[in-house]
PDB file of C-alpha atoms in Angstrom:
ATOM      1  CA  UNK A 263       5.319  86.948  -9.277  1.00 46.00           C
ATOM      2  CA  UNK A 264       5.081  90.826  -8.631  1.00 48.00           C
ATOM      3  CA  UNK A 265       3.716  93.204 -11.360  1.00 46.00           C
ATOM      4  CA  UNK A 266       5.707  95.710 -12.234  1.00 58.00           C
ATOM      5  CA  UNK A 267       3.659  97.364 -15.148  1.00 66.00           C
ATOM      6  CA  UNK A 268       4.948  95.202 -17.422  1.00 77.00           C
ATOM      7  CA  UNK A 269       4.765  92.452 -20.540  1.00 91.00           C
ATOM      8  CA  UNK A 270       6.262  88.804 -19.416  1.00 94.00           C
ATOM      9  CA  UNK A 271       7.720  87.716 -22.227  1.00 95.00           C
ATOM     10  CA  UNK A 272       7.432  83.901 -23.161  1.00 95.00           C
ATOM     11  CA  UNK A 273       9.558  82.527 -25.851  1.00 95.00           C
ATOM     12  CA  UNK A 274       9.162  80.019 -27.929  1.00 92.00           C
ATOM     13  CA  UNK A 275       9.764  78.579 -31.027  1.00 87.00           C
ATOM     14  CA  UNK A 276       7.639  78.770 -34.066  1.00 85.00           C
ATOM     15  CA  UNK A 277       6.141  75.633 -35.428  1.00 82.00           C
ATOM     16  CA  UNK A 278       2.491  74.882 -34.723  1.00 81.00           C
ATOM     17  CA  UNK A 279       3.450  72.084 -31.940  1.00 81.00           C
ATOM     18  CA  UNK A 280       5.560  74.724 -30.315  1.00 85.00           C
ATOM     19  CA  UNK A 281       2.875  77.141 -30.549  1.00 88.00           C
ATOM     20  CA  UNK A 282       0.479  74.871 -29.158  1.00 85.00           C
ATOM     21  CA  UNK A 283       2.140  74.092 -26.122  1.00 86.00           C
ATOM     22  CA  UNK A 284       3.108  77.307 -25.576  1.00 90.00           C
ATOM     23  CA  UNK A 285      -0.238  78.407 -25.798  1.00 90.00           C
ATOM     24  CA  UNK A 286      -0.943  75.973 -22.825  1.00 87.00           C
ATOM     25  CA  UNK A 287       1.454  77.483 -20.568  1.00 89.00           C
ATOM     26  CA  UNK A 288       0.193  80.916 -21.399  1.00 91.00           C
ATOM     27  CA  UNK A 289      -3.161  80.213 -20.590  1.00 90.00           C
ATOM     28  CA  UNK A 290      -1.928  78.703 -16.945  1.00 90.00           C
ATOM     29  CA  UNK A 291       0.305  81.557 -16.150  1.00 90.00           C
ATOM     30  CA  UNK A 292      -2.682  83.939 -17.028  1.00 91.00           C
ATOM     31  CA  UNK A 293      -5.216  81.930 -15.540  1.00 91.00           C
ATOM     32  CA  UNK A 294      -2.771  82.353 -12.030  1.00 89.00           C
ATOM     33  CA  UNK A 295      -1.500  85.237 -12.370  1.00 90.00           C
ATOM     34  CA  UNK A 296      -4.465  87.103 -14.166  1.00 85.00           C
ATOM     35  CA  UNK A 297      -3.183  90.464 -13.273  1.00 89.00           C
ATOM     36  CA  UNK A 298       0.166  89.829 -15.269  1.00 91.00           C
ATOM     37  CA  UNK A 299       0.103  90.811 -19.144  1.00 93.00           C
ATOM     38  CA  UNK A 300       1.764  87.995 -20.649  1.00 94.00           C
ATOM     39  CA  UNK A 301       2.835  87.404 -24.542  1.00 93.00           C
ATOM     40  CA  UNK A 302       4.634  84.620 -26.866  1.00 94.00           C
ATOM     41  CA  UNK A 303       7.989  86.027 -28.778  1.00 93.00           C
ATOM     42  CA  UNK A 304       8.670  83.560 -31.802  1.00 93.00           C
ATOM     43  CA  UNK A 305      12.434  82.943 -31.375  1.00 91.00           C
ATOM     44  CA  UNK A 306      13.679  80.769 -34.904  1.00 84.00           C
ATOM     45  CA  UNK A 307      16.264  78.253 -34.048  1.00 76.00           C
ATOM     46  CA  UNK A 308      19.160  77.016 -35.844  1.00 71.00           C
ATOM     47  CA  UNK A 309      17.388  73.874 -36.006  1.00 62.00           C
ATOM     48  CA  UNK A 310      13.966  75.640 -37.273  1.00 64.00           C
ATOM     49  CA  UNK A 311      16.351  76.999 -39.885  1.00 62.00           C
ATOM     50  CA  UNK A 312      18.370  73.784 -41.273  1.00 59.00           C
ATOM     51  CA  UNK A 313      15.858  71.367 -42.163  1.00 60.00           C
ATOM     52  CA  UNK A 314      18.339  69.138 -43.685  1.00 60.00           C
ATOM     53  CA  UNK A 315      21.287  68.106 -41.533  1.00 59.00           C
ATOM     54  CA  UNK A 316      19.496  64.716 -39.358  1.00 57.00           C
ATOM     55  CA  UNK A 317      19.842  65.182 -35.631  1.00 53.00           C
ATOM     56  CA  UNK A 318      22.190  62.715 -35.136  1.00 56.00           C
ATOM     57  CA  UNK A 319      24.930  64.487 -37.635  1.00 58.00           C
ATOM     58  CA  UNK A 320      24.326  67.738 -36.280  1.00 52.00           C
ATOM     59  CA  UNK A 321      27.305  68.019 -33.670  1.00 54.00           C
ATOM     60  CA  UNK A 322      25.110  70.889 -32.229  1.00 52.00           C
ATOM     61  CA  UNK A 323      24.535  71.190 -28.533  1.00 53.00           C
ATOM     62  CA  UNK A 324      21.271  73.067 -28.364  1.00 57.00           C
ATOM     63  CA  UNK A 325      20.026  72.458 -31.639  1.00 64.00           C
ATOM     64  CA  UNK A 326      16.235  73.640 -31.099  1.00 70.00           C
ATOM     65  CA  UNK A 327      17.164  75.855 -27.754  1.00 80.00           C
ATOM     66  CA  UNK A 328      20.163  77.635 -28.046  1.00 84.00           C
ATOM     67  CA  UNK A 329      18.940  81.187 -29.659  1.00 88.00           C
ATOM     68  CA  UNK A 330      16.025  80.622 -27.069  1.00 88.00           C
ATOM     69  CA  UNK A 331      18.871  80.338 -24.541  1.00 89.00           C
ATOM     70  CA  UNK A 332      20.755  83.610 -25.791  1.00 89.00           C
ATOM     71  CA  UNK A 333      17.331  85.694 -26.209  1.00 92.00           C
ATOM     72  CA  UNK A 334      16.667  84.943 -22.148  1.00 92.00           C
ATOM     73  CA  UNK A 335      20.606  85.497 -20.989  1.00 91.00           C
ATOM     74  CA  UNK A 336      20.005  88.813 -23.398  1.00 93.00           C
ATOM     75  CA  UNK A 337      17.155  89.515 -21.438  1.00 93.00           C
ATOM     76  CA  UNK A 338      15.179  89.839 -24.818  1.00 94.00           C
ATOM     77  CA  UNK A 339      12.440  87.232 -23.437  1.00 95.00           C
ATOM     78  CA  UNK A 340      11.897  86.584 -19.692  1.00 95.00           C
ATOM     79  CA  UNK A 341      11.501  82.527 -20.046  1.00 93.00           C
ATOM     80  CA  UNK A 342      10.824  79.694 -22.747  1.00 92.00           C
ATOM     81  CA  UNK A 343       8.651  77.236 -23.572  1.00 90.00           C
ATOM     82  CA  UNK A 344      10.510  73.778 -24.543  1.00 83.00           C
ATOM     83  CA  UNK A 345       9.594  70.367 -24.568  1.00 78.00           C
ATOM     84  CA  UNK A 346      12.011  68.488 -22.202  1.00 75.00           C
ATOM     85  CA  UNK A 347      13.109  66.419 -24.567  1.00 72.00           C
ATOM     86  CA  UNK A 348      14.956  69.255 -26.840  1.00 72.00           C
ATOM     87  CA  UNK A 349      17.011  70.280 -23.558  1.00 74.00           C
ATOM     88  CA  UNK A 350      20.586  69.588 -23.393  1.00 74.00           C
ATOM     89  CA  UNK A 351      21.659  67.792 -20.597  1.00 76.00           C
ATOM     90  CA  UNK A 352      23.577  70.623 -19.322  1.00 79.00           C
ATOM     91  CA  UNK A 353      22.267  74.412 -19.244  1.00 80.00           C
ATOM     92  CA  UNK A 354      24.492  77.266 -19.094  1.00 83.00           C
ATOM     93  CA  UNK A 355      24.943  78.330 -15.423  1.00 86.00           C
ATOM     94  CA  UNK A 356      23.317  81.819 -15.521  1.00 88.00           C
ATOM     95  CA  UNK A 357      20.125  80.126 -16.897  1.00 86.00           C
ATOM     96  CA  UNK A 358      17.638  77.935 -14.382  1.00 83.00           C
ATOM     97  CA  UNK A 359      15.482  74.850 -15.873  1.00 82.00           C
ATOM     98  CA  UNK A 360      12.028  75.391 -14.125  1.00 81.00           C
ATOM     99  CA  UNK A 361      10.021  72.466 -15.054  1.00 74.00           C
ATOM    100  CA  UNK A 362       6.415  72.772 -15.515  1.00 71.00           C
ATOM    101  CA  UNK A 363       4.716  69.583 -16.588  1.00 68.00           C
ATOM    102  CA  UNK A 364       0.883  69.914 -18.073  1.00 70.00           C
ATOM    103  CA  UNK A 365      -1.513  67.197 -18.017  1.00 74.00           C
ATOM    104  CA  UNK A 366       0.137  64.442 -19.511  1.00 74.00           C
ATOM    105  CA  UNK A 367      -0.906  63.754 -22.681  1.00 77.00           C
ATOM    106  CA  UNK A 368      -1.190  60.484 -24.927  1.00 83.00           C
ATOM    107  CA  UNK A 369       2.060  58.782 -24.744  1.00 84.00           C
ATOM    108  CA  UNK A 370       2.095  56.472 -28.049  1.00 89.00           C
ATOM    109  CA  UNK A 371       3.793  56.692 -31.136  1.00 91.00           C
ATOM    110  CA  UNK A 372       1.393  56.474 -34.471  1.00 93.00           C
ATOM    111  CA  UNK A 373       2.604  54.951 -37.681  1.00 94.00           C
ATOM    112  CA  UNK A 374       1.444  57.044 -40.774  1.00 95.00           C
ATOM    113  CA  UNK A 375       1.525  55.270 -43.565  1.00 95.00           C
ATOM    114  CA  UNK A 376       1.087  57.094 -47.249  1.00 88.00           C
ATOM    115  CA  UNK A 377      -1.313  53.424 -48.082  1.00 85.00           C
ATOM    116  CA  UNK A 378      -3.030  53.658 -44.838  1.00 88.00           C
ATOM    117  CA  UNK A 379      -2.122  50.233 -44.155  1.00 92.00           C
ATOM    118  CA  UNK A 380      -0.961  48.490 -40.453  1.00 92.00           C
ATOM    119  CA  UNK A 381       2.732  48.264 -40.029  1.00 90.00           C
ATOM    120  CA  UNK A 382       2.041  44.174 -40.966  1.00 92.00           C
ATOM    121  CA  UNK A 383       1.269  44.773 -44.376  1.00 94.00           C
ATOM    122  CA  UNK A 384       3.869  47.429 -45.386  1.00 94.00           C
ATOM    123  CA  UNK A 385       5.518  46.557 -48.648  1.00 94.00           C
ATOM    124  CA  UNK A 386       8.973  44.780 -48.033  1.00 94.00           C
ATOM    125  CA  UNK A 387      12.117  47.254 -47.503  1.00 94.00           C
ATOM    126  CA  UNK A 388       9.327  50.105 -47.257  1.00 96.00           C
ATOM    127  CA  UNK A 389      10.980  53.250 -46.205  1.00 96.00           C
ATOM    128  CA  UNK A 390      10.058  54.722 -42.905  1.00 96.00           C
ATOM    129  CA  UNK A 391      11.610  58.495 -42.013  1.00 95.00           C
ATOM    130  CA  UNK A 392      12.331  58.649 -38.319  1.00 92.00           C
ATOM    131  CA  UNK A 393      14.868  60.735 -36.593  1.00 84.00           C
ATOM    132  CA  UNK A 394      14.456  58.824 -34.108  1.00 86.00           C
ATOM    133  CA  UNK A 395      17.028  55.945 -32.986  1.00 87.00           C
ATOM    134  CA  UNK A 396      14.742  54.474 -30.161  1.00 89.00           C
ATOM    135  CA  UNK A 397      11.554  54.394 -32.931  1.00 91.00           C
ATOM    136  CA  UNK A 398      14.174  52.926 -35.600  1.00 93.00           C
ATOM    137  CA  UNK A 399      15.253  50.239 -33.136  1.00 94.00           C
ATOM    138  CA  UNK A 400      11.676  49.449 -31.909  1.00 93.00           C
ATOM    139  CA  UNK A 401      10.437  49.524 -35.612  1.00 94.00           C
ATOM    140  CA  UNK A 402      13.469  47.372 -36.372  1.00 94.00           C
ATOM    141  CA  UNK A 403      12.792  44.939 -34.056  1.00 95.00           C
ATOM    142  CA  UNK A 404       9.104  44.247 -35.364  1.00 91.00           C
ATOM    143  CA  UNK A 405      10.200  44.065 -38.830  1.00 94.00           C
ATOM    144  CA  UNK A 406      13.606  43.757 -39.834  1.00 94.00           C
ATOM    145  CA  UNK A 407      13.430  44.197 -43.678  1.00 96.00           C
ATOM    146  CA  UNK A 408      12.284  47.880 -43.181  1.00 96.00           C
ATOM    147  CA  UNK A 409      14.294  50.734 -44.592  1.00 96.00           C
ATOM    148  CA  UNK A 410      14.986  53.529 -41.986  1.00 95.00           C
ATOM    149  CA  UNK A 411      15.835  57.113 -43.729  1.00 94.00           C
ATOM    150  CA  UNK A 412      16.335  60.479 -41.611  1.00 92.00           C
ATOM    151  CA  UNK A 413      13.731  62.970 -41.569  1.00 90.00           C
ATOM    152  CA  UNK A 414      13.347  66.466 -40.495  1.00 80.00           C
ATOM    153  CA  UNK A 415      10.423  69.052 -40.077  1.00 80.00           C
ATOM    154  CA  UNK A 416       7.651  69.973 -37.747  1.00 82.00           C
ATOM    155  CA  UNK A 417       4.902  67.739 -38.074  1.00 87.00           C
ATOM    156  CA  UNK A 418       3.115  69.008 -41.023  1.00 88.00           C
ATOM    157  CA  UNK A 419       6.281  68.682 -42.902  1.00 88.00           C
ATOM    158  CA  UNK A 420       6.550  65.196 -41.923  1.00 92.00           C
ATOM    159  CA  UNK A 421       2.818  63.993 -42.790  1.00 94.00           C
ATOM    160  CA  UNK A 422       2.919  66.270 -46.402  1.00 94.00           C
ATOM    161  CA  UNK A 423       6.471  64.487 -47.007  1.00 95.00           C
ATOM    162  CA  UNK A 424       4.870  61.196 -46.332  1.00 96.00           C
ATOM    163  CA  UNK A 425       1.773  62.180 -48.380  1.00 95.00           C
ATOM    164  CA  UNK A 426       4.350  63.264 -51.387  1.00 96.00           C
ATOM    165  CA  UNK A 427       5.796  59.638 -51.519  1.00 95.00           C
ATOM    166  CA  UNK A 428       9.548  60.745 -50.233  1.00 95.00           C
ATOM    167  CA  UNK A 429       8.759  58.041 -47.520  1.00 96.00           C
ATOM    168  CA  UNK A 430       5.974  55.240 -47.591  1.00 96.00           C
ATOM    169  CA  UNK A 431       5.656  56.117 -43.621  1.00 96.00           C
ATOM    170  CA  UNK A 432       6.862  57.919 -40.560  1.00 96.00           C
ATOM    171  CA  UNK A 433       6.749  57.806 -36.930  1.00 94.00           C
ATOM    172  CA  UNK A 434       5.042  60.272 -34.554  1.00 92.00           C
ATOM    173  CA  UNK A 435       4.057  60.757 -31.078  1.00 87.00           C
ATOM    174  CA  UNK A 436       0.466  61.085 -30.714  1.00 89.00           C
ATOM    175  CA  UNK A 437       0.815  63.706 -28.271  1.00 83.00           C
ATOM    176  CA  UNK A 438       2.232  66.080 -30.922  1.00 80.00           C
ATOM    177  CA  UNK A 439      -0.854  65.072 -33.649  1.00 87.00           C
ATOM    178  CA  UNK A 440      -3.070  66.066 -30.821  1.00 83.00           C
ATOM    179  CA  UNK A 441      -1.623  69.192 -30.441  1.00 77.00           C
ATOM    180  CA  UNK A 442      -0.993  70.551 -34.016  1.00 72.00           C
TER     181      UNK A 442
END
């Protein structure tokens, strides 16, 4: 990477988890290319703005990258920070996916429950917010009776929605508790 007298500029997304990992790749870049002045550009997505429509229903290609997308093909940022799993499977063709993988972290999914109680002893039909269809089947699996509802929001959004009794638990990845 040649310095040219001036800022790269990362972009990323605005929720603590975002910022976190972000923050990660900063530090790396810097720590390898210390002569480089780096910084993060907060770029709000159209799926950091609706908080309401669940995944699934959203018909949107690019839900959580495609302003990210349009700030680097307007050359307002020079890359972006994503986790893989917001990609699309398909990028658009003047854009290049270059994959940069950090230590992995801890790969399990945590139950929090608003009784702190283990998955066993949640109250028949409880209702468990998850986004997710592979943590609805796996949940589903283990215990049929359970009542799967949508739920959307970074992960303090999820935990104080859980704490406020709109759900008796949720579903996260460990990784992402670490990190916020």
């Amino acid at each position: 990477m040649a310095h040219n007298n001036r800022t790269i500029v990362v972009g990323t997304r605005g929720s603590k988890l975002a910022m976190a990992q972000s923050g990660q790749v900063l530090e790396a870049l810097r720590a390898a290319h210390g002569q480089v002045d780096f910084r993060l550009e907060v770029v709000q997505t159209r799926g950091d703005q609706d908080q309401s429509t669940a995944l699934g229903e959203s018909g949107v290609v690019g839900f959580f990258t495609r302003e990210l997308e349009l700030a680097l093909m307007q050359q307002r940022i020079d890359l972006a920070v994503h986790s893989l799993k917001d990609l699309p499977t398909s990028q658009p063709d003047e854009l290049v996916v270059a994959l940069a993988v950090p230590e992995r972290e801890d790969v399990r999914d945590v139950l929090v429950t608003r009784e702190r109680v283990a998955m066993v002893d949640l109250s028949p039909a409880a209702r468990i917010g998850t986004g997710s269809l592979r943590r609805r089947a796996q949940l589903a699996h283990w215990r049929g009776d359970l009542t799967f509802e949508p739920i959307r929001g970074n992960v303090e959004t999820r935990l104080r929605k859980v704490a406020e009794g709109q759900f008796d638990a949720t579903v996260l990845a460990m990784a992402g508790l670490n990190r916020s």
